[in-house]
XYZ file of C-alpha atoms in Angstrom:
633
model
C 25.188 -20.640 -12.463
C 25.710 -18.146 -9.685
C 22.804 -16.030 -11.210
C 20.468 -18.602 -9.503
C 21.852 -17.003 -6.085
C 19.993 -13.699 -6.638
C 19.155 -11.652 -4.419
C 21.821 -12.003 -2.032
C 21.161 -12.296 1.180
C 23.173 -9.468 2.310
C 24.831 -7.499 -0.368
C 27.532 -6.305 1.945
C 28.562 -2.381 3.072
C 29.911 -1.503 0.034
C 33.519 1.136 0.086
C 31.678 4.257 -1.040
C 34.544 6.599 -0.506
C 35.264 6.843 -4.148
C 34.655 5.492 -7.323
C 37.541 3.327 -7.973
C 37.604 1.750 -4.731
C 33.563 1.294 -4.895
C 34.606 -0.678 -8.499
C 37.478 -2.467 -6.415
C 35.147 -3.922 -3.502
C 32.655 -5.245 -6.246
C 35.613 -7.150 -7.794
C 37.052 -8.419 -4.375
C 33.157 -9.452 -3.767
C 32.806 -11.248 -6.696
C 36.312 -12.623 -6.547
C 35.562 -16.429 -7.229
C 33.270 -15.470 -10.611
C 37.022 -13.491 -11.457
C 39.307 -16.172 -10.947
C 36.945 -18.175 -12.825
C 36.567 -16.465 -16.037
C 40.076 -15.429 -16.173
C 40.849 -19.346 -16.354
C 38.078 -19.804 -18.741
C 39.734 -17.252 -20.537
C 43.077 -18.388 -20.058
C 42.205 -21.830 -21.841
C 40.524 -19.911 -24.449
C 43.257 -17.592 -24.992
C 46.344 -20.789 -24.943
C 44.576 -22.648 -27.894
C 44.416 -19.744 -30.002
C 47.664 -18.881 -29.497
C 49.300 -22.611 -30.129
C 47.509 -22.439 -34.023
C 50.944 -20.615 -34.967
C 53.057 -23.201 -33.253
C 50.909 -26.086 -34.865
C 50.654 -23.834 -37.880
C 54.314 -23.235 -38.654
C 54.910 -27.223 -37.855
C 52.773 -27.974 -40.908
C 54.634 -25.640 -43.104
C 57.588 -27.528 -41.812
C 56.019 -30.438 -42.714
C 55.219 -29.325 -46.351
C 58.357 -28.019 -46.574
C 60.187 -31.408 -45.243
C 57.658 -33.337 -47.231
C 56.787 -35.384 -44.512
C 53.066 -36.574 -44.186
C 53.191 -37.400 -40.715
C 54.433 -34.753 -39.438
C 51.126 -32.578 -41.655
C 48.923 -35.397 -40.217
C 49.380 -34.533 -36.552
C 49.592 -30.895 -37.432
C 46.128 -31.185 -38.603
C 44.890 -33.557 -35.404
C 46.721 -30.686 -33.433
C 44.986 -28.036 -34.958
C 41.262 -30.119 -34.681
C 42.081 -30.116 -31.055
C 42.930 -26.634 -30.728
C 39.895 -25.712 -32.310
C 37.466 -27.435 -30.174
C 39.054 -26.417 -27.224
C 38.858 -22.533 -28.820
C 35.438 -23.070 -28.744
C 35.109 -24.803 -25.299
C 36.924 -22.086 -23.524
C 35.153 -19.179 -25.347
C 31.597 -20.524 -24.667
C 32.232 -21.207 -20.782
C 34.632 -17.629 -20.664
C 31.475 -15.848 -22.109
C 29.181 -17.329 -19.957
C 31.603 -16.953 -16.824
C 31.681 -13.339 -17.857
C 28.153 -12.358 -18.781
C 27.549 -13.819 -15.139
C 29.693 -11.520 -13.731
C 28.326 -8.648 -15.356
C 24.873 -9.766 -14.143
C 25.960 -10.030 -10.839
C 27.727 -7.174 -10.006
C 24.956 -4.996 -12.242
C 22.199 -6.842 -9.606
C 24.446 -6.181 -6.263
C 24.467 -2.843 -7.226
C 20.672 -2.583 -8.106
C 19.956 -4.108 -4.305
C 22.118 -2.265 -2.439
C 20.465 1.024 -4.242
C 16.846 -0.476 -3.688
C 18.202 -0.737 -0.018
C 19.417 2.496 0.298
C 16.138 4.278 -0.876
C 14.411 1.985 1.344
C 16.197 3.010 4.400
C 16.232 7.317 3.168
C 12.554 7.212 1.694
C 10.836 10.398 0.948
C 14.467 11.791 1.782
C 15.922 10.591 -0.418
C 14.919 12.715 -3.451
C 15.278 15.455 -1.168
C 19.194 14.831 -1.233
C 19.321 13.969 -4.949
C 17.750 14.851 -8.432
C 14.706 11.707 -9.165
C 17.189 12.220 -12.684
C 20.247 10.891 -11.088
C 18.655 8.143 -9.318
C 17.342 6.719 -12.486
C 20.058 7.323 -14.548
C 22.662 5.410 -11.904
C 19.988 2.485 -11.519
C 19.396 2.136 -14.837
C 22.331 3.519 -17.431
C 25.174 3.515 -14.666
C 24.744 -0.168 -13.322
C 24.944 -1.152 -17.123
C 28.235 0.483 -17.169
C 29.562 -0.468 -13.784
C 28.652 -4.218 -14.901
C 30.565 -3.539 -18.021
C 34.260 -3.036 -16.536
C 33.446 -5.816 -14.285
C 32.965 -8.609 -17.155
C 35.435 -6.823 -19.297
C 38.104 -7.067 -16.307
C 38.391 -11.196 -16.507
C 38.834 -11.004 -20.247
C 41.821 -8.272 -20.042
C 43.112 -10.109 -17.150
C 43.546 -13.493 -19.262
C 44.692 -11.595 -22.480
C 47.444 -9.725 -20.666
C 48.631 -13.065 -18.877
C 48.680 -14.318 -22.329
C 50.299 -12.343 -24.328
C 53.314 -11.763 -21.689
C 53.376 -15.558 -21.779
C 53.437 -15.327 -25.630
C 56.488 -12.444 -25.666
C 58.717 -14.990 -23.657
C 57.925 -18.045 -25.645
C 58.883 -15.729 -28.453
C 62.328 -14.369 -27.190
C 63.014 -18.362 -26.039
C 62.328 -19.806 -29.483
C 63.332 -17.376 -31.685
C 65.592 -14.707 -29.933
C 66.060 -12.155 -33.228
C 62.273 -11.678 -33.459
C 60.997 -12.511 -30.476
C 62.792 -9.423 -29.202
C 61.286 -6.841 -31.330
C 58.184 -8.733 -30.697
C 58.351 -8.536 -26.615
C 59.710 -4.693 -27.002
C 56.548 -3.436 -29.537
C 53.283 -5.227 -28.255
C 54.192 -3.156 -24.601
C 54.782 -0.200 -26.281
C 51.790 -0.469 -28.926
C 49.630 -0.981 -25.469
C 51.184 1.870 -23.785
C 50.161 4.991 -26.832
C 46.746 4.696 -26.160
C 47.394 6.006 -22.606
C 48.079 9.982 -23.456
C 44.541 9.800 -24.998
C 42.645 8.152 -22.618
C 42.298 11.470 -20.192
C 40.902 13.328 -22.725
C 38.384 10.148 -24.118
C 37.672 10.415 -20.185
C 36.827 14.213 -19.934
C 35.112 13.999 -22.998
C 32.535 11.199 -22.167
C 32.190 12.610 -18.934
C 30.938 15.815 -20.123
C 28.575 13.430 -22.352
C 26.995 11.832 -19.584
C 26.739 14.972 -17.350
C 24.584 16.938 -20.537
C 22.416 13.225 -20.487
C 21.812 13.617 -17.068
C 20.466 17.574 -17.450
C 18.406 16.196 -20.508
C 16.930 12.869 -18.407
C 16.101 15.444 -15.618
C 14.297 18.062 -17.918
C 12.758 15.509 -19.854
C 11.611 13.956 -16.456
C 10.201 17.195 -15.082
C 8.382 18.375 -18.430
C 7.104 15.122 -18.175
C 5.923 15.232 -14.618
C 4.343 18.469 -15.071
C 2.577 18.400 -17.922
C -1.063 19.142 -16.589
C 0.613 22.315 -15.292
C 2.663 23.744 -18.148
C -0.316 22.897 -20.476
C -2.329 24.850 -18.291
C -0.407 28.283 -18.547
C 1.543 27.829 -21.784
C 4.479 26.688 -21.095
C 4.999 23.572 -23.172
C 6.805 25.258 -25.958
C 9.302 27.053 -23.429
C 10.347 23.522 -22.299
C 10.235 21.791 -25.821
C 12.631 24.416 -26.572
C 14.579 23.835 -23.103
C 14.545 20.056 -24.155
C 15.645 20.589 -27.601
C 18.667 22.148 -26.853
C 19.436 20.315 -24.121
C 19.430 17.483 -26.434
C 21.254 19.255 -29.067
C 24.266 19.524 -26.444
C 23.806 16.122 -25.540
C 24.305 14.862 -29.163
C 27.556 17.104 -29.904
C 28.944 15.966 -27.103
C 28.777 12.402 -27.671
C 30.307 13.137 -31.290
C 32.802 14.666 -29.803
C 33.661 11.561 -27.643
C 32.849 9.165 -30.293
C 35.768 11.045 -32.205
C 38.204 10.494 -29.610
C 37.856 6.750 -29.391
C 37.786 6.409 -32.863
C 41.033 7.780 -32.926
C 42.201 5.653 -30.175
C 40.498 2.845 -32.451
C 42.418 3.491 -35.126
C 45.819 3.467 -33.275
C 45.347 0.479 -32.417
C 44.478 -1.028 -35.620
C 47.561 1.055 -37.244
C 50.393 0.666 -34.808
C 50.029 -2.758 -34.345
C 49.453 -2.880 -38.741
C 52.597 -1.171 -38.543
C 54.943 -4.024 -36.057
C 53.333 -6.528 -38.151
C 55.115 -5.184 -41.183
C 57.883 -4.833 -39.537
C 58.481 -8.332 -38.456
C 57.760 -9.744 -41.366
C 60.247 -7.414 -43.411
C 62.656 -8.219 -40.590
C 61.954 -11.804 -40.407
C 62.043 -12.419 -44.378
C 65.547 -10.595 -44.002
C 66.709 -13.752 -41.707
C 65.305 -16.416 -43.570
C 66.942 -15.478 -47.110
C 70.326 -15.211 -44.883
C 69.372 -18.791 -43.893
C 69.316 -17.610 -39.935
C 65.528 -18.845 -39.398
C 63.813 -21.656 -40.891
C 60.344 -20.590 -42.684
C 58.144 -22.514 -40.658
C 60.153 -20.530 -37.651
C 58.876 -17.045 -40.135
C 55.503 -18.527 -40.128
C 55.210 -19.298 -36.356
C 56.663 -15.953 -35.589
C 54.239 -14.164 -38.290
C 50.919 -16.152 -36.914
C 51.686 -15.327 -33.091
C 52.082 -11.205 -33.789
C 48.757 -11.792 -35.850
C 47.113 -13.388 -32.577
C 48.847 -10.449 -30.175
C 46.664 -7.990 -32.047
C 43.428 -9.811 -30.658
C 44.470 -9.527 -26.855
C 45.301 -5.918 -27.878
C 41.924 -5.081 -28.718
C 41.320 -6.168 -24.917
C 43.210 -3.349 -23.934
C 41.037 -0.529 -25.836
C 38.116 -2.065 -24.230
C 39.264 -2.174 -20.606
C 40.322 1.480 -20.967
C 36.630 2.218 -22.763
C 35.288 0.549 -20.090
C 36.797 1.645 -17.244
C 36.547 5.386 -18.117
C 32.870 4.931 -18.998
C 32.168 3.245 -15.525
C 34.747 4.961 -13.394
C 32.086 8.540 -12.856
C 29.024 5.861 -13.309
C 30.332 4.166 -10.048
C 31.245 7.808 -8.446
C 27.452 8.653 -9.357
C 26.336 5.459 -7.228
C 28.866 5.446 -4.326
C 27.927 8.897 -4.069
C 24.190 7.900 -3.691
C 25.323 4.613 -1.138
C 26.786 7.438 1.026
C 23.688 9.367 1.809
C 22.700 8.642 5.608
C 19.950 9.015 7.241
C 20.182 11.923 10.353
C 22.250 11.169 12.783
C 20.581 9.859 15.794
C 21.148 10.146 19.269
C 24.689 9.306 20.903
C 22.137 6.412 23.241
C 20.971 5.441 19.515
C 24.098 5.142 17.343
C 26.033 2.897 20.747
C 23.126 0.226 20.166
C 23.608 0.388 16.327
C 27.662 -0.171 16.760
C 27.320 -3.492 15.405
C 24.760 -3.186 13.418
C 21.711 -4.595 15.409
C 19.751 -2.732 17.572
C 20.669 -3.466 21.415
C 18.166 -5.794 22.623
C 15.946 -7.839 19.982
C 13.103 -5.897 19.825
C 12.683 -6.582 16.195
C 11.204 -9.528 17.205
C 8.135 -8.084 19.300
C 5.009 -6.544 17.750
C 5.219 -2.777 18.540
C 2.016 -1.119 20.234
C 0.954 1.550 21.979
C 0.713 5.289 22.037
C 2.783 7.338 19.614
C 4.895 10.173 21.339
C 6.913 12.520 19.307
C 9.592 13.897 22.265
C 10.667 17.110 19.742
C 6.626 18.318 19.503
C 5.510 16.593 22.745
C 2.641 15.331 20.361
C 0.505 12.185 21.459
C -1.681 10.054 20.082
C -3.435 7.561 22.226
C -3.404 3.920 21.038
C -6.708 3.127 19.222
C -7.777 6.434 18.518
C -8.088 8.767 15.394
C -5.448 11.930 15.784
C -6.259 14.904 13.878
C -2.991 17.697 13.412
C -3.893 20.759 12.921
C -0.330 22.603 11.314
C -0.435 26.174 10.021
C 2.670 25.136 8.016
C 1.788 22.270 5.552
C 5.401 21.753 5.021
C 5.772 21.386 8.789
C 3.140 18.895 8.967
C 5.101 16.719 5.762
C 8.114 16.838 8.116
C 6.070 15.733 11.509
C 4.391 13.166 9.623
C 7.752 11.664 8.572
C 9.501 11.899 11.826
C 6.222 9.639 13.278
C 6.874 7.276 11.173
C 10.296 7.088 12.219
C 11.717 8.650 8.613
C 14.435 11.123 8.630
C 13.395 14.398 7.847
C 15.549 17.570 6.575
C 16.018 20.369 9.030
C 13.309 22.459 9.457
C 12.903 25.808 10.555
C 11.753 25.227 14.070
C 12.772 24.131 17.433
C 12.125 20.443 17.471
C 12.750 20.023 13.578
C 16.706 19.600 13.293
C 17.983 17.012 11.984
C 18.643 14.233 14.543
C 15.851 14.912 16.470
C 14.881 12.613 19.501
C 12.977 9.832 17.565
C 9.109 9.306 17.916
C 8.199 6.719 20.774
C 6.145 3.771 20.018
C 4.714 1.843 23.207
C 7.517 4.350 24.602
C 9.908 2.321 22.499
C 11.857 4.801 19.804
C 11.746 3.912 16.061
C 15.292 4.200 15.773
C 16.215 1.595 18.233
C 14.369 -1.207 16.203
C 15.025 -2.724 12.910
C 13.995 -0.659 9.610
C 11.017 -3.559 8.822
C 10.257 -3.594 12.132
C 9.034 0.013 12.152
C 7.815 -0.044 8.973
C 5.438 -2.557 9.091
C 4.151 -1.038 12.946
C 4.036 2.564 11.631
C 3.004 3.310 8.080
C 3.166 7.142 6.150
C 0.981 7.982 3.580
C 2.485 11.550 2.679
C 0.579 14.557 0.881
C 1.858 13.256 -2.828
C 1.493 9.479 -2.656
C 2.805 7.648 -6.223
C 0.711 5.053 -7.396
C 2.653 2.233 -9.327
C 1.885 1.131 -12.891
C -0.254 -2.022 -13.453
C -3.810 -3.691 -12.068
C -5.566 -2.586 -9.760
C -5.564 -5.778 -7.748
C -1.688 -5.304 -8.128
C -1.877 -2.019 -6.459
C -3.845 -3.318 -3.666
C -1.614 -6.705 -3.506
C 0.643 -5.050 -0.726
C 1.696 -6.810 3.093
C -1.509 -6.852 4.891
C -2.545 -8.124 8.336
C -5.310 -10.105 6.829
C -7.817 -8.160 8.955
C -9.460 -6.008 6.115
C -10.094 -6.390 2.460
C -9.864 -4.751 -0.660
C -13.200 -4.068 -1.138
C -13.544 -2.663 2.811
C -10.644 -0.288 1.712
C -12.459 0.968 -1.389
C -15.510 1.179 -0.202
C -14.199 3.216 2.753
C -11.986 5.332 0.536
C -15.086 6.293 -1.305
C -13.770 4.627 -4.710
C -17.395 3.458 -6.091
C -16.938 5.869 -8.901
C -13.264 4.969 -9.577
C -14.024 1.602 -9.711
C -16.902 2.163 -12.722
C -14.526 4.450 -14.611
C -11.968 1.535 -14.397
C -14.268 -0.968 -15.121
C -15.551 1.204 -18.477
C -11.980 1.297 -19.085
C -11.480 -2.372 -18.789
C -13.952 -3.444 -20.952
C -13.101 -1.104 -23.643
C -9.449 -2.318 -23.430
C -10.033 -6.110 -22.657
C -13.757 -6.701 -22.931
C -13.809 -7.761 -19.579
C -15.669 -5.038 -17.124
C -13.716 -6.137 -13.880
C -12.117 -3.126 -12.194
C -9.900 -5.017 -10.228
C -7.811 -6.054 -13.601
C -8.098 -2.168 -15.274
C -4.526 -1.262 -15.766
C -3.199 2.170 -13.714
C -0.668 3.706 -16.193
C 2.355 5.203 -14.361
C 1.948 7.439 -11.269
C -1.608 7.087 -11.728
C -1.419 9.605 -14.787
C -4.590 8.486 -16.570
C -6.596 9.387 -12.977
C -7.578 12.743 -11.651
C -6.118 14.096 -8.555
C -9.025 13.163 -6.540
C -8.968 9.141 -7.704
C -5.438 8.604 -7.305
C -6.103 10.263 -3.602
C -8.650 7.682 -2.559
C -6.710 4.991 -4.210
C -3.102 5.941 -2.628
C -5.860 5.807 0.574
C -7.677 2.609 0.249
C -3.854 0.853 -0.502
C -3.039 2.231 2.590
C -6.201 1.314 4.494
C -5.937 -2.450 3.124
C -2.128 -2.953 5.327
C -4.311 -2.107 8.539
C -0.735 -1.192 10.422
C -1.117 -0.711 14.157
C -0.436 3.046 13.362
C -1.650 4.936 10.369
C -0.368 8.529 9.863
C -2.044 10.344 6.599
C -1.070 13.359 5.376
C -3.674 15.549 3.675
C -5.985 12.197 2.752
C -8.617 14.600 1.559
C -7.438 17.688 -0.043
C -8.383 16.913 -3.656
C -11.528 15.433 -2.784
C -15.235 17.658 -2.157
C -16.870 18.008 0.789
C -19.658 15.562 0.004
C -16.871 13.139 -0.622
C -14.644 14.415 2.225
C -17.246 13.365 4.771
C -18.115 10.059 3.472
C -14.597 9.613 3.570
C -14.037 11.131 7.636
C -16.572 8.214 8.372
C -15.549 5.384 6.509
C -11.983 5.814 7.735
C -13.391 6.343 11.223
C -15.232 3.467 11.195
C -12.773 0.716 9.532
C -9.899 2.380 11.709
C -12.258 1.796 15.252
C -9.368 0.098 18.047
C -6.080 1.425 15.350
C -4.404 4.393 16.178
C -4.960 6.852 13.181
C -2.947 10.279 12.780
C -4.430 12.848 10.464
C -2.548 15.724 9.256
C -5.609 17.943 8.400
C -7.005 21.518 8.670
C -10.617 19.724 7.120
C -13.587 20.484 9.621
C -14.664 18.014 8.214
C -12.142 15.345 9.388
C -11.831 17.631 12.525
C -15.141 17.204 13.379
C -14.757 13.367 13.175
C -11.741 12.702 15.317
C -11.735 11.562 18.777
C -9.127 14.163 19.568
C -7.775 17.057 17.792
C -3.823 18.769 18.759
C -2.962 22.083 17.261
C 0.944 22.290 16.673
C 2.004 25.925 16.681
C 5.589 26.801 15.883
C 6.346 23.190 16.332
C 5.053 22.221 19.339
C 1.892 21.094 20.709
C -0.128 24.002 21.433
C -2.805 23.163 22.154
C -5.612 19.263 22.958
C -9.217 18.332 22.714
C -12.042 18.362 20.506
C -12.554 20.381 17.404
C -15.436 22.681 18.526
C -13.549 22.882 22.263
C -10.684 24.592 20.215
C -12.545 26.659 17.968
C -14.225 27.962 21.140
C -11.210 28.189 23.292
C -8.257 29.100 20.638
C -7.784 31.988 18.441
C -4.637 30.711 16.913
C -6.795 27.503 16.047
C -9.852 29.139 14.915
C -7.237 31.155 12.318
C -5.415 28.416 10.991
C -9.208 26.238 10.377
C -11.524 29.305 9.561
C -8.544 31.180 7.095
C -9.810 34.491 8.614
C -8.102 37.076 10.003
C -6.900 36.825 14.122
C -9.404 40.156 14.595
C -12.254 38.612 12.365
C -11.973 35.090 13.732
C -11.584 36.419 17.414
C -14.241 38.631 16.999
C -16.437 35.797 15.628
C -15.666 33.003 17.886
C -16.536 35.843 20.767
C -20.074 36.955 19.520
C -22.336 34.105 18.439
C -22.651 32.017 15.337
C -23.002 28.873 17.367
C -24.953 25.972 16.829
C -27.839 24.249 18.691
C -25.097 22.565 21.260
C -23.594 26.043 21.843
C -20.313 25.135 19.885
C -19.076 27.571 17.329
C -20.051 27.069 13.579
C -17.577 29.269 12.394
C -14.194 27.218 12.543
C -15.616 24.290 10.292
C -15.500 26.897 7.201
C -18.808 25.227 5.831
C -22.678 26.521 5.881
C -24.645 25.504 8.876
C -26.725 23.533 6.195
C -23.488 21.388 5.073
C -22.691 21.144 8.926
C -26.064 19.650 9.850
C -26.520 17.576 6.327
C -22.415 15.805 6.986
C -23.415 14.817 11.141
């Protein structure tokens, strides 16, 4: 089965300029699976419609009182009914795998896409919508594309039965040929308003997902000042909305539902009056009533097809708008030297294939930080140092509000080599983010740590540099209340790390990121929910399992300041200012601000009269007691 072929390879550059024509390259990709089905169906679809023929020939018989003739009606109809069965089974199975397909091209090529945007991509569109079009909206998508085959092979059919009709019997088979089109065509006045109507559905389901999704997410927060009855409410009525819509699209296809059970009710009784009319004239034969009788019966199956293509075709036609419109986010532009070595593609030379090194440049903040040593970024804007962070690592970041921050910046230089001109794994694997909010993924803990690693460092180095003795008991407790096993490494992590506090899921986002050991390592805020005790043990262990990797800290912690080999201040998104922590404090005002949270005139007149310590360097920036200073060195 081609199901055995997932993943694919490549999944191909799918036409995102519009719905329909996203729906129309996942057919013409899946084109073979098509044909094949429609066959299947085809086969499927000619034995059930030959039981009138074989039926009507042993009427004949009865009526002609000839046994041979009812003998090979009966072998006729055996044969028909195994190969009924034959082509239903494989046309059901040729189907479902199309449905499977096409629902897991569309899965990859999203997983792609939020691979390539990252932490942007949430930026350009609502978490809500990305679930619901990876999870409710590929379901749909999938839908049209297995229902197409079976339409295709019912319409073949029953134009081929309309013909054979007008040939064999011309009276009937005319009013035959001229109702089944126009009992297919009434359902098309309705089908706009069906469409409208279950779009407005799925647009109130989306509102709903999202609230539900947010309430959800901050929970901790709206118990903390009240609010949870404000959004139950919020939630209630969204859901409310959500449930009178869908009657009010469940209405409209019932009504289509019942037109086509009643028109086609309706031609049925017509026919027969009609065709009863010719056979007491002696103008048709009753075997040639029967025939005629049993094929408009079997017309009213492949009409059903025709409800179900339009259900599921309006049902996936805003699903697949929903996903081409997430396949056409980009990431920023990049430079016109940049986008000529992308033109086919691949980047211009095959870089991909070396190991990337070196220092780390960022051209738009002239930052740099020397291979092999731990970086600490001091930003008075934390959202400027989530966007500097990103743009290290080579991510795309949304325009910022200084000089330096636009969107298609110069890229950051690794070994002098840009980001953008290698491949997406290559940079990803030589330069890894860990941003200010890192989301820990449900299961073990030896799952969580279970990520591409160089080998060089363990899990327990990671933990036991990310300070996570105490994690590791309270999982272990956990564990052996759950399982009666007290290993920490199989405790389970519920989603997003919801069952830890702030301060665990920190050191545990940390230690997953210590245990890749990249060649670069930027961290954004590693510390911030953590106390100083803990901070410190933490600014060592990092510094020490780190020693020969470059290391970026986004920080304004003395504590981590006071542990890095070098410290740049970025001020209005540039590099302001180089060296040691206590060399700025001494030498900086705008430093000593940002780190001390005092005043310019308090801080200035601080760092200008005394407070320092035994080495002369000011105590003041590090925002601790001399005691804490002297009991973290």
């Amino acid at each position: 089965m081609h199901i055995r072929d997932l993943p694919y390879p490549d999944p191909g550059r799918p036409d995102v300029r519009s719905g329909p024509r996203f729906l129309l390259w996942l057919g013409r990709n899946q084109l073979g699976g098509q044909v094949k089905a429609a066959l299947w169906g085809l086969v499927h679809m000619a034995a059930l419609v030959s039981f009138p023929l074989a039926i009507g020939f042993g009427v004949q018989a009865v009526v002609d009182r000839s046994g041979a003739r009812l003998a090979t009606a009966g072998a006729l109809m055996a044969g028909l009914t195994v190969l009924t069965a034959l082509g239903d089974v494989m046309l059901h199975r040729a189907a479902v795998t199309n449905w499977i397909t096409a629902a897991a091209r569309v899965q990859q090529l999203l997983a792609r896409k939020a691979v390539e945007l990252g932490s942007t991509l949430t930026r350009k569109v609502a978490a809500g919508e990305v679930v619901a079009v990876s999870t409710g909206d590929v379901e749909k998508i999938g839908w049209f594309v297995e229902a197409l085959s079976r339409f295709t092979a019912a319409a073949i059919t029953s134009v081929a039965v309309c013909v054979a009709l007008v040939l064999y019997q011309p009276a009937l088979g005319v009013v035959v040929a001229v109702g089944v089109p126009a009992l297919a065509l009434t359902v098309l006045p309705l089908l706009p308003r069906a469409t409208r109507r279950a779009d407005e559905q799925r647009e109130k389901a989306g509102r709903a997902t999202e609230l539900a999704s947010d309430t959800v997410a901050g929970l901790r927060v709206l118990r903390g000042i009240g609010g949870e009855e404000l959004f139950l409410r919020r939630y209630r009525r969204a859901s409310q909305e959500v449930r009178i819509a869908a009657v009010r699209s469940a209405r409209m296809w019932a009504l289509i539902a019942a037109v086509q059970v009643a028109l086609p009710g309706l031609l049925l009784i017509g026919v027969v009056w009609y065709g009863a009319a010719l056979a007491r004239d002696g103008r048709i034969e009753v075997g040639e009533l029967v025939t005629v009788y049993s094929a408009v019966t079997f017309l009213l199956f492949p009409l059903r097809h025709v409800e179900e293509i339009a259900m599921a075709y309006s049902f996936s036609r805003p699903s697949a708008r929903r996903a081409a419109r997430v396949l056409a986010l980009r990431r920023s532009s990049p430079p016109p030297r940049v986008a000529a070595a992308h033109r086919d593609g691949r980047p211009a030379d095959s870089r991909d294939a070396t190991p990337l090194g070196g220092d780390l440049y960022d051209p738009a903040s002239r930052l740099l930080a020397p291979s092999g040593l731990l970086t600490a970024v001091v930003c008075g804007d934390p959202d400027a140092a989530g966007r500097l962070a990103d743009r290290l690592g080579g991510h795309p970041v949304a325009d910022g509000p200084d000089e330096g921050e636009r969107a298609g910046a110069p890229s950051a230089l690794l070994g002098g080599v840009a980001l953008d001109e290698v491949v997406l794994p290559a940079a990803r694997a030589a330069v890894l983010v860990q941003d200010k909010d890192p989301v820990l993924l449900s299961g073990t803990l030896a799952e969580l740590l279970d990520v591409p690693r160089s080998g060089e460092v363990s899990a327990e180095q990671a933990l036991e540099a990310a300070q996570c003795g105490d994690v590791l008991d309270a999982l272990a407790q956990a564990s052996a209340a759950d399982t009666g096993d007290a290993d920490p490494m199989g405790a389970r992590i519920t989603e997003r790390g919801r069952s830890l506090s702030g301060g665990q899921r920190q050191r545990l986002a940390l230690a997953r990121s210590l245990v890749t050991d990249p060649e670069v390592l930027v961290l954004d805020e590693p510390t911030s929910a953590v106390d100083s005790h803990t901070e410190a043990r933490i600014a060592e262990g990092v510094r020490r399992l780190r020693a020969g990797r470059t290391t970026v800290v986004m920080t304004s912690s003395p504590l981590l300041l006071d542990r890095a080999d070098r410290v740049v201040f970025v001020h209005k998104g540039e590099a302001a200012g180089t060296g040691t922590h206590r060399e700025l404090l001494s030498t900086d005002p705008a430093y000593r601000t940002v780190v001390t949270r005092e005043p310019d005139g308090e801080a200035a007149a601080r760092g200008a009269g005394g407070g320092t310590g035994p080495d002369g360097h000011g105590l003041q920036g590090t925002g601790r007691t001399e005691e804490q200073i002297e009991e973290s060195a």
